[in-house]
C-alpha cells in the first residue's frame, strides 16, 4: 500500500506541473520548454527557507512568490522573442539554472541539498498527507483554470494564442496577458517544487534537468494541450509508465521523444484534446442530436 501511495504522490506532483505548463503553453500559446527550471527554483527556495528555520507552510507561498517573479521576468523576455526563439530561450534558462544549482555552494553544489521533513500538528508528515495536500491543490488548480477560461482573461489568452496581431488590433494588452500567464504558470510550478523537496527531503540539480521539462511537456501534449482533462490524463499515463516499464528505464527519454513525434504527426490534439479521435468516437456513440430527441 505504501508503494502505491508513493507512486500516486509522484504522479500528483507531475499532474500539477503539467497543469501549470498548460496555462503557459496550452492557453497562452507560448513555447515554453524549460519548465523544470521553475520547478527547481521553487524547490531550492523552499529548501533554503526551511533550513533557515522557517516553517514548511510559510515556505510554500514564499516559493510561489520567488518563482512567480522569475516567471514574470521570462514573460518580459517573451515580449522580445517568440515561437522557436522563445522555446530555445526557455531551454537555455533550464540549463543555466541546473548549472547554478550544480555549482553554487548555497544550493549544495554537486552534493545536493537536504531538508528536515515537515510536520503536521506536531507529527511528521507521511506520504498520505502529501498525497491529500497535492490532490487538494490539483482540484484548486483545475477550478482556477476553468474559472480562467470562462473569464475575460481566458478569452484574452485564447486570442493571444490564435493571433497576437489580431488580439492587439482589438485593443487587448498582449504584453500584460503574456506576463500574467507566465507568472501564474510558474508560480504553480514553484509551489509544486516546494512540496517536492519536502517530500523527497533531498534534491540534486539533476532533479530539474531538461529531461524533466520534456517529461512535463510530453504529459501535456499526449493528454491534450489547451484542456484541463488532457494534462490530467497525460500525467496519469506517463507518470505511471516508469513504474510499468521499469525494464526500459534507460530508454525512457527515447520513448518519450518517440511518443511526442508520433503524437505531433498523427494526433496533435492529444488523446483527449479538442477534436481528438477519442472524443470523435464518443460523439459518434452518443450524438447530441439523439440525446436532444430523447430529451424531447
XYZ file of C-alpha atoms in Angstrom:
296
model
C 0.000 0.000 0.000
C 2.830 2.423 0.852
C 4.365 1.774 -2.581
C 1.092 2.684 -4.324
C 0.807 5.882 -2.275
C 4.396 6.819 -3.146
C 3.716 6.324 -6.853
C 0.464 8.300 -6.519
C 2.359 11.202 -4.903
C 4.836 11.273 -7.797
C 2.011 11.246 -10.337
C 0.214 14.030 -8.441
C 3.387 16.159 -8.477
C 3.705 15.824 -12.244
C -0.024 16.440 -12.660
C 0.375 19.841 -11.009
C 3.412 20.571 -13.171
C 1.529 19.602 -16.331
C -1.442 21.781 -15.366
C 0.870 24.714 -14.691
C 2.696 24.361 -18.017
C -0.646 24.038 -19.790
C -1.561 27.574 -18.699
C 1.516 28.931 -20.466
C 1.690 26.646 -23.484
C -1.874 25.444 -23.889
C -3.916 28.544 -23.124
C -1.465 31.372 -23.824
C 0.234 29.563 -26.732
C 3.780 30.346 -25.568
C 6.599 27.944 -26.484
C 7.960 27.117 -23.017
C 10.289 24.102 -22.949
C 12.249 24.717 -19.751
C 9.514 24.400 -17.142
C 11.660 22.264 -14.840
C 13.785 25.361 -14.129
C 10.883 26.941 -12.225
C 10.120 23.637 -10.558
C 13.706 23.761 -9.294
C 13.582 27.425 -8.272
C 10.595 26.696 -6.061
C 12.248 23.607 -4.581
C 15.534 25.300 -3.721
C 13.781 28.417 -2.389
C 11.675 26.313 -0.023
C 14.718 24.247 0.998
C 16.757 27.353 1.832
C 13.909 28.819 3.871
C 13.260 25.605 5.772
C 16.959 25.202 6.567
C 16.917 28.786 7.851
C 14.279 27.768 10.409
C 11.166 28.942 8.555
C 8.074 26.742 8.670
C 7.265 24.442 5.765
C 3.852 26.061 5.441
C 5.377 29.520 5.124
C 7.920 28.289 2.601
C 5.134 27.324 0.177
C 3.825 30.856 -0.551
C 7.388 32.203 -0.450
C 8.448 29.715 -3.123
C 5.441 30.751 -5.190
C 6.373 34.434 -4.952
C 10.030 33.902 -5.878
C 9.136 31.639 -8.793
C 6.390 33.988 -9.960
C 8.951 36.801 -10.037
C 11.252 34.635 -12.168
C 8.300 33.758 -14.391
C 7.428 37.414 -14.759
C 10.984 38.072 -15.914
C 10.625 35.321 -18.511
C 7.322 36.889 -19.528
C 9.121 40.175 -20.190
C 11.692 38.289 -22.257
C 8.857 36.670 -24.235
C 7.835 40.121 -25.446
C 11.068 40.242 -27.443
C 11.334 36.642 -28.655
C 8.603 34.377 -29.968
C 7.883 30.848 -31.124
C 11.071 28.853 -31.767
C 13.299 31.587 -30.344
C 11.271 31.605 -27.118
C 11.489 27.816 -26.928
C 15.283 27.973 -27.291
C 15.439 30.724 -24.661
C 13.477 28.661 -22.138
C 15.687 25.642 -22.822
C 18.717 27.840 -22.169
C 17.225 29.067 -18.895
C 16.717 25.462 -17.824
C 20.382 24.633 -18.461
C 21.562 27.816 -16.734
C 19.521 27.100 -13.601
C 20.739 23.496 -13.431
C 24.315 24.772 -13.735
C 23.732 27.224 -10.881
C 22.214 24.512 -8.689
C 25.157 22.251 -9.556
C 27.966 24.703 -8.842
C 26.832 27.218 -6.200
C 27.564 26.287 -2.595
C 24.397 27.962 -1.366
C 22.452 25.289 -3.268
C 24.627 22.459 -2.008
C 26.552 22.298 -5.306
C 27.227 18.751 -6.505
C 26.467 17.293 -3.058
C 22.794 18.222 -3.286
C 20.623 19.711 -0.582
C 18.672 18.142 2.256
C 15.756 19.456 4.297
C 14.099 18.475 7.536
C 10.839 16.562 6.985
C 7.851 18.834 7.692
C 5.339 18.257 10.436
C 1.567 18.486 10.591
C 0.114 19.193 14.073
C 3.381 18.085 15.617
C 3.635 14.782 13.744
C 5.919 14.043 10.804
C 4.055 14.282 7.502
C 3.516 10.914 5.836
C 3.190 10.187 2.088
C -0.580 10.108 2.593
C -0.502 13.661 3.972
C 1.426 14.813 0.916
C -0.994 12.996 -1.388
C -4.018 14.674 0.202
C -2.318 18.087 0.009
C -1.440 17.562 -3.657
C -4.934 16.353 -4.545
C -6.426 19.468 -2.930
C -4.041 21.656 -4.938
C -4.856 19.778 -8.156
C -8.576 20.358 -7.623
C -7.988 24.049 -6.835
C -5.763 24.429 -9.917
C -8.408 22.805 -12.117
C -11.086 25.106 -10.698
C -8.818 28.116 -11.192
C -8.102 27.097 -14.778
C -11.779 26.534 -15.516
C -12.664 29.904 -13.994
C -9.874 31.481 -16.028
C -11.121 30.034 -19.331
C -14.619 31.386 -18.678
C -13.373 34.886 -17.886
C -12.093 37.814 -19.919
C -8.588 36.699 -19.006
C -9.185 33.351 -20.709
C -10.632 34.996 -23.803
C -7.615 37.275 -23.991
C -5.257 34.300 -23.738
C -7.202 32.477 -26.462
C -6.924 35.455 -28.803
C -3.233 35.725 -27.930
C -2.729 32.051 -28.757
C -4.536 32.279 -32.090
C -3.167 35.556 -33.460
C -1.249 38.174 -31.485
C -1.655 40.790 -34.214
C -5.420 40.378 -34.296
C -5.554 40.481 -30.499
C -3.672 43.779 -30.463
C -5.998 45.218 -33.107
C -8.936 44.537 -30.792
C -7.272 46.516 -28.007
C -6.028 43.574 -25.949
C -2.881 44.319 -23.976
C -0.848 41.389 -25.305
C 2.212 42.178 -23.178
C 0.220 42.227 -19.967
C -1.521 38.898 -20.583
C 1.675 37.175 -21.688
C 3.422 38.174 -18.484
C 0.419 37.194 -16.351
C 0.287 33.750 -17.972
C 3.958 33.162 -17.217
C 3.543 34.401 -13.647
C 0.558 32.150 -12.960
C 2.029 29.028 -14.568
C 5.472 29.337 -12.983
C 4.029 30.169 -9.544
C 2.176 26.835 -9.511
C 5.358 25.077 -10.661
C 7.265 26.733 -7.801
C 4.644 25.633 -5.290
C 4.966 22.084 -6.615
C 8.737 22.265 -6.246
C 8.394 23.356 -2.624
C 6.212 20.327 -1.877
C 8.519 18.040 -3.852
C 11.668 18.913 -1.911
C 9.943 18.330 1.427
C 8.507 15.054 0.214
C 11.901 13.819 -1.002
C 13.883 15.579 1.810
C 16.896 15.590 -0.549
C 17.412 17.046 -4.025
C 20.099 17.198 -6.691
C 20.416 19.603 -9.591
C 19.624 16.667 -11.907
C 16.138 16.528 -10.385
C 15.326 19.587 -12.514
C 17.240 18.799 -15.693
C 15.968 19.450 -19.207
C 14.765 15.849 -19.452
C 12.261 16.650 -16.694
C 10.976 19.576 -18.781
C 10.488 17.201 -21.707
C 8.599 14.796 -19.465
C 6.229 17.567 -18.339
C 5.703 18.785 -21.905
C 5.058 15.210 -23.048
C 2.285 14.852 -20.482
C 0.561 17.992 -21.732
C 0.884 17.088 -25.417
C -0.091 13.428 -25.049
C -3.150 14.190 -22.931
C -4.396 17.144 -24.944
C -2.936 20.633 -24.887
C -5.229 23.519 -24.039
C -7.649 21.446 -21.940
C -7.910 20.535 -18.276
C -8.594 16.856 -18.885
C -5.561 16.494 -21.156
C -2.768 17.151 -18.625
C -4.634 15.039 -16.062
C -4.676 12.044 -18.410
C -1.160 12.666 -19.737
C 0.313 12.870 -16.230
C -1.517 9.710 -15.206
C -0.287 7.714 -18.225
C 3.300 8.965 -18.400
C 3.596 9.249 -14.633
C 2.722 5.581 -14.211
C 4.763 4.486 -17.238
C 8.173 4.448 -15.442
C 6.757 2.010 -12.889
C 5.145 -0.196 -15.522
C 8.165 -0.054 -17.847
C 10.971 -0.382 -15.319
C 12.732 -2.821 -17.636
C 13.127 0.033 -20.155
C 14.186 2.724 -17.679
C 17.379 3.501 -19.604
C 15.331 4.256 -22.711
C 12.617 6.381 -21.127
C 13.638 9.604 -22.870
C 13.769 7.811 -26.207
C 10.255 6.522 -25.583
C 9.033 9.994 -24.572
C 10.651 11.539 -27.639
C 9.119 8.901 -29.881
C 5.693 9.433 -28.335
C 5.979 13.200 -28.854
C 6.933 12.786 -32.512
C 4.103 10.337 -33.162
C 1.547 12.494 -31.354
C 2.565 15.661 -33.191
C 2.485 13.818 -36.524
C -0.709 11.794 -36.213
C -2.681 13.252 -33.280
C -1.554 16.794 -32.442
C -4.763 17.316 -30.455
C -3.649 14.683 -27.939
C -5.700 11.797 -26.620
C -8.399 13.996 -25.072
C -7.769 17.319 -26.792
C -10.362 19.154 -28.849
C -11.415 17.037 -31.846
C -9.237 14.105 -30.802
C -10.073 10.658 -32.191
C -11.329 9.543 -28.759
C -13.749 12.458 -28.475
C -14.895 11.956 -32.079
C -15.591 8.323 -31.255
C -17.551 9.295 -28.155
C -19.581 11.823 -30.120
C -20.476 9.114 -32.642
C -21.564 6.784 -29.866
C -23.504 9.489 -28.039
C -24.604 12.078 -30.627
C -26.014 15.286 -29.214
C -28.942 15.319 -31.626
C -30.025 11.898 -30.474
C -29.731 12.981 -26.873
C -31.818 16.011 -27.693
C -34.522 13.843 -29.285
C -34.542 11.643 -26.219
C -34.963 14.691 -24.006
C -37.768 15.922 -26.229
